[in-house]
XYZ file of C-alpha atoms in Angstrom:
211
model
C 0.042 -15.488 -11.082
C 2.707 -14.263 -8.656
C 1.983 -11.654 -6.045
C 4.590 -8.948 -5.596
C 5.078 -5.812 -3.570
C 7.832 -3.217 -3.772
C 8.617 -0.037 -1.845
C 10.513 2.874 -3.348
C 11.294 6.198 -1.701
C 11.451 9.266 -3.916
C 12.812 11.265 -0.974
C 12.172 11.622 2.761
C 8.652 12.916 2.098
C 7.375 10.634 -0.664
C 7.204 6.840 -0.790
C 5.643 4.682 -3.497
C 4.277 1.197 -2.899
C 3.449 -1.054 -5.857
C 1.139 -4.020 -5.301
C 0.885 -6.617 -8.076
C -1.735 -9.379 -7.954
C -1.990 -8.757 -4.218
C -4.503 -10.782 -2.201
C -3.649 -9.775 1.364
C -5.980 -7.737 3.531
C -4.951 -4.956 5.905
C -6.941 -4.582 9.149
C -8.096 -1.163 10.394
C -5.142 1.225 10.668
C -4.169 4.825 10.031
C -1.320 6.726 8.394
C -0.232 9.400 10.828
C 1.308 12.419 9.090
C 0.806 10.902 5.622
C -1.673 11.557 2.824
C -2.250 8.388 0.794
C -2.974 8.640 -2.936
C -3.670 5.518 -4.976
C -4.781 4.218 -8.340
C -5.999 0.707 -9.077
C -4.249 -0.820 -12.082
C -6.013 -4.167 -12.254
C -8.586 -6.207 -10.377
C -10.819 -4.932 -7.591
C -10.091 -3.793 -4.047
C -12.423 -2.837 -1.220
C -11.444 0.099 0.965
C -13.354 0.719 4.174
C -12.905 4.277 5.412
C -14.536 5.507 8.621
C -16.938 2.569 8.441
C -18.033 3.146 4.822
C -16.888 0.587 2.257
C -16.357 1.156 -1.457
C -15.077 -1.091 -4.227
C -12.445 0.368 -6.546
C -11.722 -1.084 -9.997
C -9.033 -0.645 -12.639
C -8.590 3.065 -13.377
C -10.218 4.239 -10.146
C -8.311 6.613 -7.901
C -8.626 7.018 -4.147
C -7.358 9.287 -1.420
C -6.967 8.600 2.311
C -6.261 11.613 4.548
C -3.885 11.395 7.530
C -5.238 9.835 10.738
C -8.336 8.389 9.052
C -9.127 4.826 10.109
C -9.323 2.496 7.114
C -8.853 -1.076 6.012
C -8.037 -2.644 2.664
C -9.163 -6.044 1.452
C -9.425 -7.975 -1.820
C -12.843 -8.458 -3.365
C -12.066 -11.900 -4.793
C -9.284 -14.442 -5.193
C -8.001 -12.674 -8.311
C -6.457 -9.996 -6.117
C -5.635 -6.436 -7.067
C -2.790 -4.414 -8.517
C -2.377 -0.785 -7.500
C 0.133 1.981 -7.087
C 0.048 3.934 -3.835
C 1.943 7.122 -3.045
C 2.350 8.221 0.569
C 3.084 11.923 0.966
C 4.355 13.264 4.271
C 2.271 16.087 5.737
C 3.961 18.488 8.114
C 2.835 18.024 11.710
C 2.099 21.723 12.095
C -0.358 21.598 9.191
C -2.230 18.745 10.863
C -2.331 20.590 14.180
C -3.734 23.686 12.514
C -6.370 21.833 10.504
C -9.067 21.925 13.174
C -7.660 21.033 16.572
C -9.424 22.759 19.440
C -7.848 23.958 22.656
C -9.383 20.979 24.464
C -7.646 18.635 22.023
C -4.139 19.951 22.713
C -3.310 17.295 25.360
C -4.273 14.569 22.884
C -2.261 16.180 20.077
C 0.754 16.381 22.375
C 0.281 12.756 23.436
C 0.112 11.660 19.814
C 3.283 13.631 19.005
C 5.060 12.113 21.991
C 4.229 8.588 20.832
C 5.237 9.416 17.259
C 8.591 10.804 18.384
C 9.522 7.912 20.681
C 7.291 4.882 20.060
C 9.971 2.563 21.424
C 9.558 3.911 24.960
C 7.472 2.012 27.468
C 4.516 4.339 27.990
C 1.700 2.908 30.103
C -1.859 4.172 29.847
C -1.646 5.309 33.484
C 1.329 7.510 32.591
C -0.469 8.859 29.532
C -3.494 9.670 31.682
C -1.339 11.510 34.196
C 0.439 13.497 31.473
C -2.823 14.543 29.818
C -4.779 14.968 33.050
C -7.508 12.715 31.653
C -8.699 9.509 33.301
C -7.507 6.310 31.546
C -11.041 5.354 30.481
C -11.847 8.752 28.988
C -8.390 9.055 27.456
C -8.826 5.803 25.539
C -12.291 6.843 24.364
C -11.295 10.379 23.335
C -8.057 9.316 21.641
C -9.837 6.652 19.608
C -12.558 9.108 18.587
C -9.932 11.613 17.439
C -7.401 9.283 15.806
C -9.292 6.068 15.084
C -7.124 3.891 17.345
C -6.647 3.484 21.076
C -3.363 4.869 22.464
C -2.006 1.319 22.750
C -2.983 0.428 19.174
C -1.451 3.672 17.957
C 1.764 3.008 19.867
C 2.077 -0.497 18.356
C 1.458 0.948 14.890
C 4.165 3.566 15.476
C 6.586 0.882 16.690
C 6.007 -0.998 13.434
C 6.510 2.179 11.368
C 9.803 2.769 13.189
C 10.798 -0.842 12.562
C 10.150 -0.295 8.844
C 12.474 2.724 8.796
C 15.191 0.849 10.660
C 14.970 -2.093 8.273
C 15.362 0.338 5.377
C 18.585 1.519 7.040
C 20.018 -1.985 6.697
C 19.749 -2.854 10.382
C 19.312 -6.514 11.260
C 15.945 -7.827 12.419
C 17.487 -8.528 15.833
C 18.652 -4.910 16.190
C 15.319 -3.587 14.969
C 13.399 -5.676 17.494
C 14.808 -3.830 20.462
C 15.460 -0.446 18.839
C 11.763 -0.245 17.928
C 10.676 -1.232 21.429
C 9.438 -4.809 20.965
C 10.009 -7.271 23.795
C 11.236 -10.033 21.481
C 11.401 -10.985 17.797
C 8.186 -13.005 17.839
C 6.353 -9.914 19.128
C 7.842 -7.862 16.286
C 6.917 -10.534 13.743
C 3.276 -10.735 14.881
C 2.707 -6.981 14.919
C 4.683 -6.356 11.721
C 2.848 -8.999 9.693
C -0.528 -7.777 10.918
C 0.095 -4.157 9.905
C 2.471 -4.454 6.930
C 1.336 -7.823 5.567
C 4.919 -9.083 5.367
C 7.447 -10.560 7.743
C 10.272 -8.142 8.655
C 12.754 -10.056 6.471
C 10.329 -9.988 3.545
C 9.860 -6.245 3.970
C 13.610 -5.739 4.115
C 13.923 -7.456 0.742
C 10.923 -5.655 -0.816
C 12.205 -2.234 0.264
C 15.847 -2.682 -0.770
C 16.891 -0.916 -4.010
C 18.248 -4.094 -5.563
C 15.534 -6.356 -4.194
C 17.968 -8.341 -2.126
C 18.067 -8.859 1.612
């Protein structure tokens, strides 16, 4: 029973990911600016969302809103097969969906990281830009977005690396263009979040399936 994964973009706003006999787990993460819609085709998968876990079986559908902390893990060694569609949500819609005036500095910080995740941005600089102490900034950001600013920045670096790999850039180019200090750093972070090595992702996301 071979495990397979493939990525296909319908357009700039919609991407489909097909997991077949997949047994890998994904640690807590979020999808900034993306609504995730999925259907389980075979097997069972456990999805933990905001601390609540639920097992989904063949035929079950699920939905994960943007910026909601979640993790995905197999229930048994048989793995799971599912089709997931990620739909881009306009940033303005997210900002208007309940942000308070007091949250604006955090929204702007999040947008800044999303726009340029490759930049070196220390927590002290973030605290100065938001006028919030480092300790409270970490706590408030995690409460609002599920991740600490550093975790969110690493996740955004990986997302940028994915896009660059889809543009046929080499892993070496991607390493530095996405803001990683070296290739081993990219490999560790990429495998943790995506579940594949950069070269494996490059092959899985190419139209012809070749690297």
